[in-house]
Coordinates of C-alpha atoms in Angstrom, one line a residue:
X218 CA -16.4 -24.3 11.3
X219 CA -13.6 -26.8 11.4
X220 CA -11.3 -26.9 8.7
X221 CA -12.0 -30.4 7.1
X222 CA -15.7 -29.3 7.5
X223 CA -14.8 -26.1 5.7
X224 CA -12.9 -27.7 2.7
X225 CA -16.1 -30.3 2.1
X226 CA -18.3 -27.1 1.6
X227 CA -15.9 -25.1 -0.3
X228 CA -15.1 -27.9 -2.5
X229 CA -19.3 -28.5 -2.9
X230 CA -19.5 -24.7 -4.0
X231 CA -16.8 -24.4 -6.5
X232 CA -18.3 -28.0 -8.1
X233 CA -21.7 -26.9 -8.0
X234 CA -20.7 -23.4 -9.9
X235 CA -18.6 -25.8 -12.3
X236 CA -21.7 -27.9 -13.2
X237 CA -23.4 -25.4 -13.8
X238 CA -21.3 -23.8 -16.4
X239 CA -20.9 -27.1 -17.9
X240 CA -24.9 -27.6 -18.5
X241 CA -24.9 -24.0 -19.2
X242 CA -22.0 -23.7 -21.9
X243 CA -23.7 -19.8 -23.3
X244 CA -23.3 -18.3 -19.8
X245 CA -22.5 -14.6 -20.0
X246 CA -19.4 -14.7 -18.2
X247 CA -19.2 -11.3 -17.0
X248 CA -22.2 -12.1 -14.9
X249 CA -20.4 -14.6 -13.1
X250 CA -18.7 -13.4 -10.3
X251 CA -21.9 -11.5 -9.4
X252 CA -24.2 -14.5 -9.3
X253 CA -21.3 -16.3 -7.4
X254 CA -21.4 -14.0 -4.9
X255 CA -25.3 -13.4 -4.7
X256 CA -25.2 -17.4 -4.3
X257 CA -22.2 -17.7 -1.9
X258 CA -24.0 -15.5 0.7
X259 CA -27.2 -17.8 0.8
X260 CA -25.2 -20.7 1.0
X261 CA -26.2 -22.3 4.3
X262 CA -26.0 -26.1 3.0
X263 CA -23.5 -28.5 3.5
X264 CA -24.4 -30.4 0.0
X265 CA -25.0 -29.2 -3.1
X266 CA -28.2 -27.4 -2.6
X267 CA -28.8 -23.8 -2.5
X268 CA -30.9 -22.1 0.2
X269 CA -32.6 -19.0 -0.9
X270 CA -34.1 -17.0 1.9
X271 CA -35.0 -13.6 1.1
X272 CA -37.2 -12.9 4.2
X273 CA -36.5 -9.4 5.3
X274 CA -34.0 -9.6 8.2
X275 CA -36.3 -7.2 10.3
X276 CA -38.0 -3.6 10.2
X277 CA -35.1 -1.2 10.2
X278 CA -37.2 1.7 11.3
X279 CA -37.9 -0.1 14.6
X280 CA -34.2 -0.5 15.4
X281 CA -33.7 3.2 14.8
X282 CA -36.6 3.9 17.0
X283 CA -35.5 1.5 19.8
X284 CA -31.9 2.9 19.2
X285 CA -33.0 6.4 19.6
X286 CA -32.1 8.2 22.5
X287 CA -29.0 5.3 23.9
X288 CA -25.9 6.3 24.8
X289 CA -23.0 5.6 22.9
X290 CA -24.7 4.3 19.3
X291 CA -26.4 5.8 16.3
X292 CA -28.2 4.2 14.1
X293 CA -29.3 6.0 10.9
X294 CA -29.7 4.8 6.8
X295 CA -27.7 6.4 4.2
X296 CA -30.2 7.6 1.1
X297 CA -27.2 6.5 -1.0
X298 CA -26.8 2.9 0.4
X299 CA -30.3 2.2 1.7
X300 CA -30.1 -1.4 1.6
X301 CA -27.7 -1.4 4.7
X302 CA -28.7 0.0 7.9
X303 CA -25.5 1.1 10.1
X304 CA -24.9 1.0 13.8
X305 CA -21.4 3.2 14.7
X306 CA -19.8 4.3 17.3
X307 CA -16.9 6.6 18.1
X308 CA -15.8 6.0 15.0
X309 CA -13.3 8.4 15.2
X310 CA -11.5 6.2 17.4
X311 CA -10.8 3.6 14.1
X312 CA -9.1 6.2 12.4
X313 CA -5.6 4.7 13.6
X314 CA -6.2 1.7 11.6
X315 CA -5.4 0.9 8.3
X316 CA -7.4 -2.2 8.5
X317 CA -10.0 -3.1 10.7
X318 CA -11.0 -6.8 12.5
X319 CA -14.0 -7.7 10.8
X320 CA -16.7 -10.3 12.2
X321 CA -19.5 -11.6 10.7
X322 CA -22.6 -12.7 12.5
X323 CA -25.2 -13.9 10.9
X324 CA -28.6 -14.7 12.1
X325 CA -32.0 -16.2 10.4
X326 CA -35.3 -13.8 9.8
X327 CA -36.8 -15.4 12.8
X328 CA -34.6 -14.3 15.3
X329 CA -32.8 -11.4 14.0
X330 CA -34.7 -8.5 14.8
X331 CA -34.5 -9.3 19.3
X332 CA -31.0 -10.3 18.0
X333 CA -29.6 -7.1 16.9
X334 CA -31.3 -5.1 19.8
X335 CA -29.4 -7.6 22.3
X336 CA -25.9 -7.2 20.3
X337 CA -25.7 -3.8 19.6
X338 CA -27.2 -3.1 23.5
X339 CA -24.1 -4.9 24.6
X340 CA -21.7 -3.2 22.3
X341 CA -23.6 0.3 23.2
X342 CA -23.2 -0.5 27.3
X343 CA -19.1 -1.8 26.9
X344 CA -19.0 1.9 24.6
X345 CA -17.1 -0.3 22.2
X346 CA -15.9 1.7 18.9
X347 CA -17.1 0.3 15.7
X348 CA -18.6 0.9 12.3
X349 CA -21.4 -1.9 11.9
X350 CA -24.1 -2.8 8.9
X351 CA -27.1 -4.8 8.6
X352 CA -28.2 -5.7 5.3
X353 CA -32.1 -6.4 4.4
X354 CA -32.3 -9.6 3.8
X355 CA -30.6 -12.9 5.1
X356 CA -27.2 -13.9 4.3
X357 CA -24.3 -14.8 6.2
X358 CA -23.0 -11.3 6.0
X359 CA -26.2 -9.8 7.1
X360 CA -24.6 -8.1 10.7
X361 CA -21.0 -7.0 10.3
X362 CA -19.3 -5.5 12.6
X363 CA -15.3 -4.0 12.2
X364 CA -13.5 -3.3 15.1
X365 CA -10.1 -2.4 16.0
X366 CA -8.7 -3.8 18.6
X367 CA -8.2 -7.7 19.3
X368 CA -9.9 -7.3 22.8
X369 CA -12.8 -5.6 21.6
X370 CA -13.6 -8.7 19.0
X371 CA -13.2 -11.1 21.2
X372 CA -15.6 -9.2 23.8
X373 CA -18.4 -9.3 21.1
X374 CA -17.5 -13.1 20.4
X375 CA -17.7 -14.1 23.9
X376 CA -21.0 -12.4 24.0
X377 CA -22.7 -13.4 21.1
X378 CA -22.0 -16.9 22.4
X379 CA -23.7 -16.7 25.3
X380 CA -26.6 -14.9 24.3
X381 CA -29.3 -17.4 23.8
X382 CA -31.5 -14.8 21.4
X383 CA -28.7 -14.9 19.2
X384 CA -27.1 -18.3 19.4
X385 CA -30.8 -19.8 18.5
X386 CA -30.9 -18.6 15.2
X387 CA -27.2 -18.5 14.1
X388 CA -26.5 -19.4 10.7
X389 CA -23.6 -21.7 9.1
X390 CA -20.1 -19.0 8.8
X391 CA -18.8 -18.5 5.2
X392 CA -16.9 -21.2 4.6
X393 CA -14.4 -19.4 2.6
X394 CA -13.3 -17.0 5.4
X395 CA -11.4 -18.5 8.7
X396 CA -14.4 -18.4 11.7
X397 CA -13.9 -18.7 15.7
X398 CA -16.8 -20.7 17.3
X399 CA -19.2 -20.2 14.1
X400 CA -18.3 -16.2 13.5
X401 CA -16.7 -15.6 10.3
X402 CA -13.4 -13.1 10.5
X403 CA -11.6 -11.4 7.9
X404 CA -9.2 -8.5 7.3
X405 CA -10.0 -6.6 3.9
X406 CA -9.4 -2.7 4.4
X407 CA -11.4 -0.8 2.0
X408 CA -12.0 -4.1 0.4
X409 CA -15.2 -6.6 0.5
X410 CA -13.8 -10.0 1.4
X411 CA -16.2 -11.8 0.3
X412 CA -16.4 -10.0 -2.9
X413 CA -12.4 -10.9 -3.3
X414 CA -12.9 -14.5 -2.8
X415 CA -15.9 -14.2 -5.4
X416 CA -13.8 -12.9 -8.1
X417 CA -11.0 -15.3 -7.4
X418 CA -13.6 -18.1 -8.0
X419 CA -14.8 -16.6 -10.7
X420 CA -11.1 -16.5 -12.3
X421 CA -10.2 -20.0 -11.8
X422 CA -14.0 -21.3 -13.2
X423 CA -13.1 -18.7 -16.3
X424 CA -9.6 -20.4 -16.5
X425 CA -10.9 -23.9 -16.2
X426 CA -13.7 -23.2 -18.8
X427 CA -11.4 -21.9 -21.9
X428 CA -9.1 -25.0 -21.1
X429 CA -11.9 -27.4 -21.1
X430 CA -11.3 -28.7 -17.7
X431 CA -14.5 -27.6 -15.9
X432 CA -15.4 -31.9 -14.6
X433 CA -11.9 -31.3 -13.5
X434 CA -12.8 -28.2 -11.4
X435 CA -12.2 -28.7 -7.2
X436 CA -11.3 -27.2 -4.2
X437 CA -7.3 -28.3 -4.5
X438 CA -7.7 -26.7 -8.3
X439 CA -8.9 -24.0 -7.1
X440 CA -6.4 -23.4 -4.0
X441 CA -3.8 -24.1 -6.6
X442 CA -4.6 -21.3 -8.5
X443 CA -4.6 -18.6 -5.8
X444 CA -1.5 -19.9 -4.6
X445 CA 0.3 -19.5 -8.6
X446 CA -1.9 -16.2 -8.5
X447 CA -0.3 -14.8 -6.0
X448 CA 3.2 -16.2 -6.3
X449 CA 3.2 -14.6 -10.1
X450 CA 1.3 -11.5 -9.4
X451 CA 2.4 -10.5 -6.3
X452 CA 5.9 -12.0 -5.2
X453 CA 7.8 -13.0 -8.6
X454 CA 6.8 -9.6 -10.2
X455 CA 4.2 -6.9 -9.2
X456 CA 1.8 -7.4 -12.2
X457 CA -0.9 -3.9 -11.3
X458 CA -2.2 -4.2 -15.2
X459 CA -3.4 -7.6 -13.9
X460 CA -4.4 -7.2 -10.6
X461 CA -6.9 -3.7 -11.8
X462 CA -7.6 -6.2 -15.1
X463 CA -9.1 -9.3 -12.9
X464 CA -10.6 -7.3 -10.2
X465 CA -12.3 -4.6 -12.0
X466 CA -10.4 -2.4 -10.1
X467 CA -10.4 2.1 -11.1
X468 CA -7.0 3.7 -10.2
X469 CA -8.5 5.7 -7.3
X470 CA -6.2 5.2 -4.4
X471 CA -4.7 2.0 -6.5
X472 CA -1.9 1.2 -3.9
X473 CA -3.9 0.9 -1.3
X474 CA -6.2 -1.5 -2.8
X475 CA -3.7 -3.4 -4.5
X476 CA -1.9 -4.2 -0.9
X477 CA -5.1 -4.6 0.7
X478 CA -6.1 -7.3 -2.1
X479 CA -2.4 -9.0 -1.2
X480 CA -3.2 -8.7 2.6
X481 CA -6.6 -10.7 1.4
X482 CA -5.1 -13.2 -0.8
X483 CA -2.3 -13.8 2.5
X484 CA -5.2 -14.6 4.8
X485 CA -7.1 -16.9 2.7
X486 CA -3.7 -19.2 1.9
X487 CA -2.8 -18.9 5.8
X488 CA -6.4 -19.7 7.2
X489 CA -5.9 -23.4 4.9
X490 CA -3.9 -24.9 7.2
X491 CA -5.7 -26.6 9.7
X492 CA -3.9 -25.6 12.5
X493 CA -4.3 -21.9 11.9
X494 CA -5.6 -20.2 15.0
X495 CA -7.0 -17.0 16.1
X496 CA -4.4 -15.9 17.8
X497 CA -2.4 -15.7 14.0
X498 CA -5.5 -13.9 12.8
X499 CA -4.8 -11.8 15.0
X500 CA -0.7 -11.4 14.1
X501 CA -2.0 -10.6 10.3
X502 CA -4.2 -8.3 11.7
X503 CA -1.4 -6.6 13.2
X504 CA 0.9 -7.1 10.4
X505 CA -1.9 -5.2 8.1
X506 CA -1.4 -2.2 11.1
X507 CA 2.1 -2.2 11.3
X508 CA 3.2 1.2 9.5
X509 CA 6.9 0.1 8.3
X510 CA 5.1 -2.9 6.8
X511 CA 2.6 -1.3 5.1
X512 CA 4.3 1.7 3.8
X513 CA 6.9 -0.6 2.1
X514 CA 4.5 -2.7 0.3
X515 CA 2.3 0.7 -0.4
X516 CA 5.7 2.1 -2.4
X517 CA 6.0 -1.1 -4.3
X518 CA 2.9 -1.1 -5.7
X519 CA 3.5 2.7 -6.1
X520 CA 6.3 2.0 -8.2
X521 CA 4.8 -0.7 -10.2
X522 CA 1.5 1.9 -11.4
X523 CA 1.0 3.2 -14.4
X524 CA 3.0 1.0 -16.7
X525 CA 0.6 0.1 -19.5
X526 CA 1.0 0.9 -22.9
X527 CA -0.7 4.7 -23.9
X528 CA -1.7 4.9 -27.1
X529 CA -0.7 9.1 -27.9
X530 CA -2.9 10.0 -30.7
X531 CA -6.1 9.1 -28.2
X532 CA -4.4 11.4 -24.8
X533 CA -3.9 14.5 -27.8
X534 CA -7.7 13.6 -29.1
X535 CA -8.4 14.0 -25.5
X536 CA -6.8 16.8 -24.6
X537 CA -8.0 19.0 -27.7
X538 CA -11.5 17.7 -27.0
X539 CA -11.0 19.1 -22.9
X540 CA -9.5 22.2 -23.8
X541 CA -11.8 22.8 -26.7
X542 CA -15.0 23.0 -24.2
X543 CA -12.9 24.6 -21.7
X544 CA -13.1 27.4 -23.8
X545 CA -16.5 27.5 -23.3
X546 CA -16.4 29.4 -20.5
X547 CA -12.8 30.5 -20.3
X548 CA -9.7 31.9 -22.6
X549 CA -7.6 28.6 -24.0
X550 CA -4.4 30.0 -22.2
X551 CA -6.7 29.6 -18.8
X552 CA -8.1 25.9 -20.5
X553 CA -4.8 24.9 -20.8
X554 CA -3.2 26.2 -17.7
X555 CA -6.5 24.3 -15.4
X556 CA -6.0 21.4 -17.4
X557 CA -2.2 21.4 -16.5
X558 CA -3.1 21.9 -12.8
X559 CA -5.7 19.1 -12.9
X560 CA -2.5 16.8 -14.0
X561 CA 0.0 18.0 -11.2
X562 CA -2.6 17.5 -8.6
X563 CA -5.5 15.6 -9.6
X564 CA -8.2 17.2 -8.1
X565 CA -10.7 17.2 -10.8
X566 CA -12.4 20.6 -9.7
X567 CA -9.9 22.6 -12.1
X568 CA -11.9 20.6 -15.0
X569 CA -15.6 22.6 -15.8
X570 CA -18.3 21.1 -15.2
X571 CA -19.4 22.5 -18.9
X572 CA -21.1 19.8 -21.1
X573 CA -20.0 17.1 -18.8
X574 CA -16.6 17.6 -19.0
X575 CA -15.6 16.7 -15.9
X576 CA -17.3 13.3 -15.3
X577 CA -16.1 12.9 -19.2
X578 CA -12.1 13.4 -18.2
X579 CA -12.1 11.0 -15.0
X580 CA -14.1 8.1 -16.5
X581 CA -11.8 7.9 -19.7
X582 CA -8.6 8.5 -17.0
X583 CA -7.2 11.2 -18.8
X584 CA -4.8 12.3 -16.0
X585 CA -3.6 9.2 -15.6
X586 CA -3.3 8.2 -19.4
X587 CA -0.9 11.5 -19.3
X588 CA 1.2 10.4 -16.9
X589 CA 2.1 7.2 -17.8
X590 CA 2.9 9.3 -21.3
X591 CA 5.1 11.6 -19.6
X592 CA 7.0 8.4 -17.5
X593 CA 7.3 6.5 -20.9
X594 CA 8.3 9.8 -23.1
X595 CA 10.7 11.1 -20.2
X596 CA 9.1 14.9 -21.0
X597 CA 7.7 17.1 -18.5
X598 CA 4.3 18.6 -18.8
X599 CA 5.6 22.0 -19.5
X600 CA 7.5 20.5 -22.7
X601 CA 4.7 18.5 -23.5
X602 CA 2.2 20.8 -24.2
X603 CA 4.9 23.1 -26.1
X604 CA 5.4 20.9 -28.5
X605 CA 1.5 19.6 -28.7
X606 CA -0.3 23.2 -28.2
X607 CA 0.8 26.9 -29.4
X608 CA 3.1 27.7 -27.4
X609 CA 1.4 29.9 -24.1
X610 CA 3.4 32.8 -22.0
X611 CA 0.3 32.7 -20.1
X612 CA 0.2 31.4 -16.6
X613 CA -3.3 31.8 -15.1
X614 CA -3.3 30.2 -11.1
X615 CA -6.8 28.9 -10.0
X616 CA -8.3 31.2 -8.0
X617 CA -7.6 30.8 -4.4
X618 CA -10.6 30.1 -1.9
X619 CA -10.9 33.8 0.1
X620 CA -10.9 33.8 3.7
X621 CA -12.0 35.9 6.7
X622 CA -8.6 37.1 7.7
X623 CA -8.3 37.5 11.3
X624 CA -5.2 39.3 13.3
X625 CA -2.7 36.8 13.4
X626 CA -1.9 35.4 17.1
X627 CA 1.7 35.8 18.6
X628 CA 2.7 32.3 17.5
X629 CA 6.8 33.1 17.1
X630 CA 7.3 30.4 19.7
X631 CA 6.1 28.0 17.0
X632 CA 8.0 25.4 14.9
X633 CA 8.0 24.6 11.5
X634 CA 6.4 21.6 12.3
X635 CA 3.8 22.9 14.2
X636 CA 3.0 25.7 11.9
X637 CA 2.2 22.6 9.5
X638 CA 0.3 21.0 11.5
X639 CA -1.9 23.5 12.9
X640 CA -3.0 24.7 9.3
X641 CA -4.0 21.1 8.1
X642 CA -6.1 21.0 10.9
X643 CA -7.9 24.3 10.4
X644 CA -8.1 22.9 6.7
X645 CA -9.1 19.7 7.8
X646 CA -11.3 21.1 9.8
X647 CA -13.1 23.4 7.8
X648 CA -13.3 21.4 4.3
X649 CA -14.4 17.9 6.4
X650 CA -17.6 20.0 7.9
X651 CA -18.4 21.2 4.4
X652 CA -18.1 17.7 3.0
X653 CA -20.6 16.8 5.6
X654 CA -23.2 19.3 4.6
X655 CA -22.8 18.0 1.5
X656 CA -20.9 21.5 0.2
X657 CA -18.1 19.9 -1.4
X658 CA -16.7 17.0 -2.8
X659 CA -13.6 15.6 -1.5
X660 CA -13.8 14.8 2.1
X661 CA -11.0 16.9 4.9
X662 CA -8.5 14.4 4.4
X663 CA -9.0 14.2 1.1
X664 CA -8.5 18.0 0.4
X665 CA -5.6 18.5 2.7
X666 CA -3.6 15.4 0.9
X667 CA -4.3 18.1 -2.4
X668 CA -3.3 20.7 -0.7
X669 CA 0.2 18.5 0.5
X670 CA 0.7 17.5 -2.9
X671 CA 0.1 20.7 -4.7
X672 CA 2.6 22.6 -2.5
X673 CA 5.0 19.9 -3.0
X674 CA 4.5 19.5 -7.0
X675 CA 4.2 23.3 -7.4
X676 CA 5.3 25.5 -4.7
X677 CA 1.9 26.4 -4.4
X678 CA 0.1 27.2 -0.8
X679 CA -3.4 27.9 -1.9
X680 CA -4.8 24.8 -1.1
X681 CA -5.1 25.3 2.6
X682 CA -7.3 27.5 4.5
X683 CA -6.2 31.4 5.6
X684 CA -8.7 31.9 8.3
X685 CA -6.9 33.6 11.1
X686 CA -3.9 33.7 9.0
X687 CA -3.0 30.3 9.1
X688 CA -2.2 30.1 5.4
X689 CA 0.2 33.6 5.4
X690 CA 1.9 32.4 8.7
X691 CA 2.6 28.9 7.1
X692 CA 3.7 30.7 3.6
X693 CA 6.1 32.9 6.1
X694 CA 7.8 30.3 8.1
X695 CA 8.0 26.8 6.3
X696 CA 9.3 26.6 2.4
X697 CA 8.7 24.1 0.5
X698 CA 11.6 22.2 1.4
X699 CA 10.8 22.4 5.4
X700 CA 7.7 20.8 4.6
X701 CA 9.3 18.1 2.8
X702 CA 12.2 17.6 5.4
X703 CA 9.1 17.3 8.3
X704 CA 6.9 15.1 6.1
X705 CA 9.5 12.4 5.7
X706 CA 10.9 12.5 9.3
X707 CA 7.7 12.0 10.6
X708 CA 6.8 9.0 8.1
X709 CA 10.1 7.7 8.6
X710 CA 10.9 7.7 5.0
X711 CA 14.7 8.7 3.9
X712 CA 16.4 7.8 0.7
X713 CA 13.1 8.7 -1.9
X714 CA 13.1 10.8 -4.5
X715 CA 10.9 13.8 -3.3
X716 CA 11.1 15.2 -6.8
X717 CA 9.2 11.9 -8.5
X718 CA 5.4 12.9 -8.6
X719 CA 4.7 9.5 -7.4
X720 CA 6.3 9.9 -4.2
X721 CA 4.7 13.9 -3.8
X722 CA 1.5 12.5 -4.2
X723 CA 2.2 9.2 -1.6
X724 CA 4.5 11.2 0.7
X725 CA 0.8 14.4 0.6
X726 CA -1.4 10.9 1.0
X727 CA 0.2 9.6 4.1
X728 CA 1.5 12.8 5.7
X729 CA -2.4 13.7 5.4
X730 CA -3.6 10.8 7.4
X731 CA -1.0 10.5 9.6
X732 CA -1.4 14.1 11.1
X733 CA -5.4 13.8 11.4
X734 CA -5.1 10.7 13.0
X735 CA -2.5 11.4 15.7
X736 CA -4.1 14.6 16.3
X737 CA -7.2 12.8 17.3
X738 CA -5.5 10.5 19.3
X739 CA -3.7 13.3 21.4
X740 CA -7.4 15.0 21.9
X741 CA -8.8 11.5 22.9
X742 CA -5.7 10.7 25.4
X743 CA -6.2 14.2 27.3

């Protein structure tokens, strides 16, 4: 879609949304970015009419059946997302990513189901690795497909432009994302780009409404405002409470959604200018892979967390309330002791399950509410609940998961860093195939980044798995320090302050994903 084109239909959307807040002046307002985005998908006119098609965008237990028994795809429904079908392949492959090339083709009910067998029978015969969706009814999302590598997207765009089954019933691109010959590409991360641009609509209609300027409301308003946005939130000063505020964003991995709603916000001001090209898509792309790049803007986001105002009186209402059911099922010393362990590391298995506790404590962010207490009081925990609890002599450690302990190989040949390495992978290993029978919670990365961070906050190595004596042999041979000293060489990080929690717990994060991914790479390269 050319960009003059693409400014006449973005400008048409924004004024249609802005006449209809001004002939509907009691619209709930927290509905609005929703129904902006429901409508935004379906919008396949030029003018100011709306195009609803909700025809099914074929039978997705045919494509499963045609998909069956081909090399190099599978094709299956998640119970917990069952409005999306997904087509993947060697997904492992993404892992080196931080971001992945999106593309978006979307195709009408009438000729989307010979469609999707004729573009995922192309991507299955060039084995190309990607994670892929198809939604159940038509929108110009409907088929997305992120891959990572610049040749890889523009094999499938070359393709799909010469495939007659598809071309015939290819609908208009989102005009708010930059597209190459009529297919829509964005980098978002773990991010919905569409979703993004939604809410940023959303805040400038929101804006324009409680100044009385909604007749006013265009496209050059509206670019205006991301641009200030942007400028005030993310250059002049790093404004998180804002960014979580607007977005409706938890604190789960915060960092990395906050850059990856910058890297968003950058490619929708860069795609404006009409002489943007895919070849600079694909240098953001690259800039949103670049590790140096990302790292730095990941620590000053990092830095930047946390920074609200805590009222105290509701974190020690909290706390008694937590330790107070705790006790339901164990002594207060152990309450308190699991309670302090849930702070230094975060995984919210040292919080019982009893009476809901434990979906209670995340959704009110206790943890978090703590340490921005701490930061803001300049106490540790320890003193902390010393001068808030009676004081406890007691230190009861969670138990530690129990292994088959094997004989322990003649590894003395081994280096510090490889006894690291070779026990998150175990870890990895064994957690990440538990996670997939649906045994545990937290996912392999995700436990060995806990395991990191918990030997790093306390000196503690019980996080990581002892089968074959990997855990003894790392507790022998690399101290806390070692592991510290390999982490940062290997992330290439240098003048931090390893003792900060903030850094322990983005030093565990990044050291975790690092070392699964190159690991993968060096089996795939053999």
């Amino acid at each position: 879609m050319k960009i003059t084109h693409r400014k006449k239909t973005m400008d048409s959307f924004i004024k249609f949304w802005s006449k209809i807040l001004i002939e509907n002046p009691d619209f709930n307002m927290n509905f609005l970015s929703d129904s902006i985005y429901k409508n935004l998908t379906r919008w396949y006119d030029t003018e100011e009419e709306l195009t609803h098609d909700n025809r099914s965008c074929g039978n997705f237990d045919e494509w499963i059946n045609y998909f069956d028994k081909k090399d190099n795809i599978e094709v299956d429904i998640d119970k917990e997302w069952s409005y999306f079908i997904q087509f993947v392949n060697k997904k492992e492959d993404l892992f080196e990513n931080n971001n992945l090339i999106k593309l978006y083709i979307p195709i009408d009910s009438n000729c989307i189901k010979d469609g999707v067998k004729a573009l995922f029978d192309f991507l299955a015969k060039e084995n190309i690795a990607h994670i892929s969706k198809i939604g159940k009814h038509t929108r110009f999302d409907n088929i997305t497909i992120r891959v990572g590598s610049e040749e890889d997207a523009k094999k499938i765009m070359e393709f799909v432009n010469s495939c007659d089954q598809i071309k015939e019933g290819m609908l208009p691109p989102d005009p708010f994302a930059f597209s190459e010959e009529d297919i829509a590409l964005a980098v978002d991360g773990n991010l919905s780009y569409t979703n993004t641009i939604t809410e940023y609509i959303s805040l400038y209609l929101t804006e324009c409404k409680n100044n009385n300027t909604l007749e006013e409301a265009n496209l050059d308003g509206f670019i205006e405002f991301i641009k200030q946005y942007y400028n005030t939130t993310f250059i002049n000063k790093i404004d998180t409470t804002r960014i979580f505020k607007d977005f409706r964003t938890n604190s789960s991995n915060a960092a990395n959604k906050a850059n990856n709603l910058k890297e968003v916000t950058e490619l929708f001001i860069a795609t404006l200018d009409e002489d943007f090209t895919f070849e600079q898509f694909i240098e953001h792309f690259n800039k949103c892979n670049d590790f140096e790049t990302v790292k730095k803007s990941k620590l000053e986001f990092f830095y930047t967390l946390v920074k609200d105002d805590v009222d105290e009186n509701d974190i020690e209402e909290l706390i008694a309330y937590t330790v107070n059911t705790m006790t339901q099922k164990m002594t207060i010393e152990e309450a308190i002791n699991q309670l302090k362990n849930y702070i230094y590391v975060g995984n919210p298995a040292y919080i019982s399950k009893v009476s809901g506790l434990r979906n209670y404590v995340v959704e009110n962010d206790l943890r978090n509410k703590i340490l921005i207490m701490l930061d803001k009081e300049n106490i540790t925990i320890e003193d902390y609940f010393e001068q808030m609890l009676p004081k406890n002599e007691v230190l009861i450690e969670e138990d530690p998961v129990i292994d088959e302990v094997l004989p322990i190989e003649d590894i003395s040949t081994k280096t510090k860093e490889e006894y690291l390495i070779s026990t998150i992978m175990e870890t990895y290993e064994k957690f990440e195939k538990k996670y997939k029978q649906g045994e545990y919670e937290f996912s392999g990365e995700k436990h060995v980044s806990l395991a990191l961070f918990q030997l790093l906050a306390l000196n503690k190595y019980d996080g990581f798995t002892n089968t074959s004596g990997t855990r003894d042999a790392l507790i022998e041979n690399v101290s806390r320090e070692d592991a510290i000293e390999i982490m940062m060489e290997a992330l290439k990080y240098s003048k931090i302050d390893t003792e900060d929690r903030k850094i322990q717990e983005l030093l565990s994060t990044e050291y975790a994903k690092y070392i699964i991914e190159e690991t993968y790479k060096k089996e795939k390269n053999k």
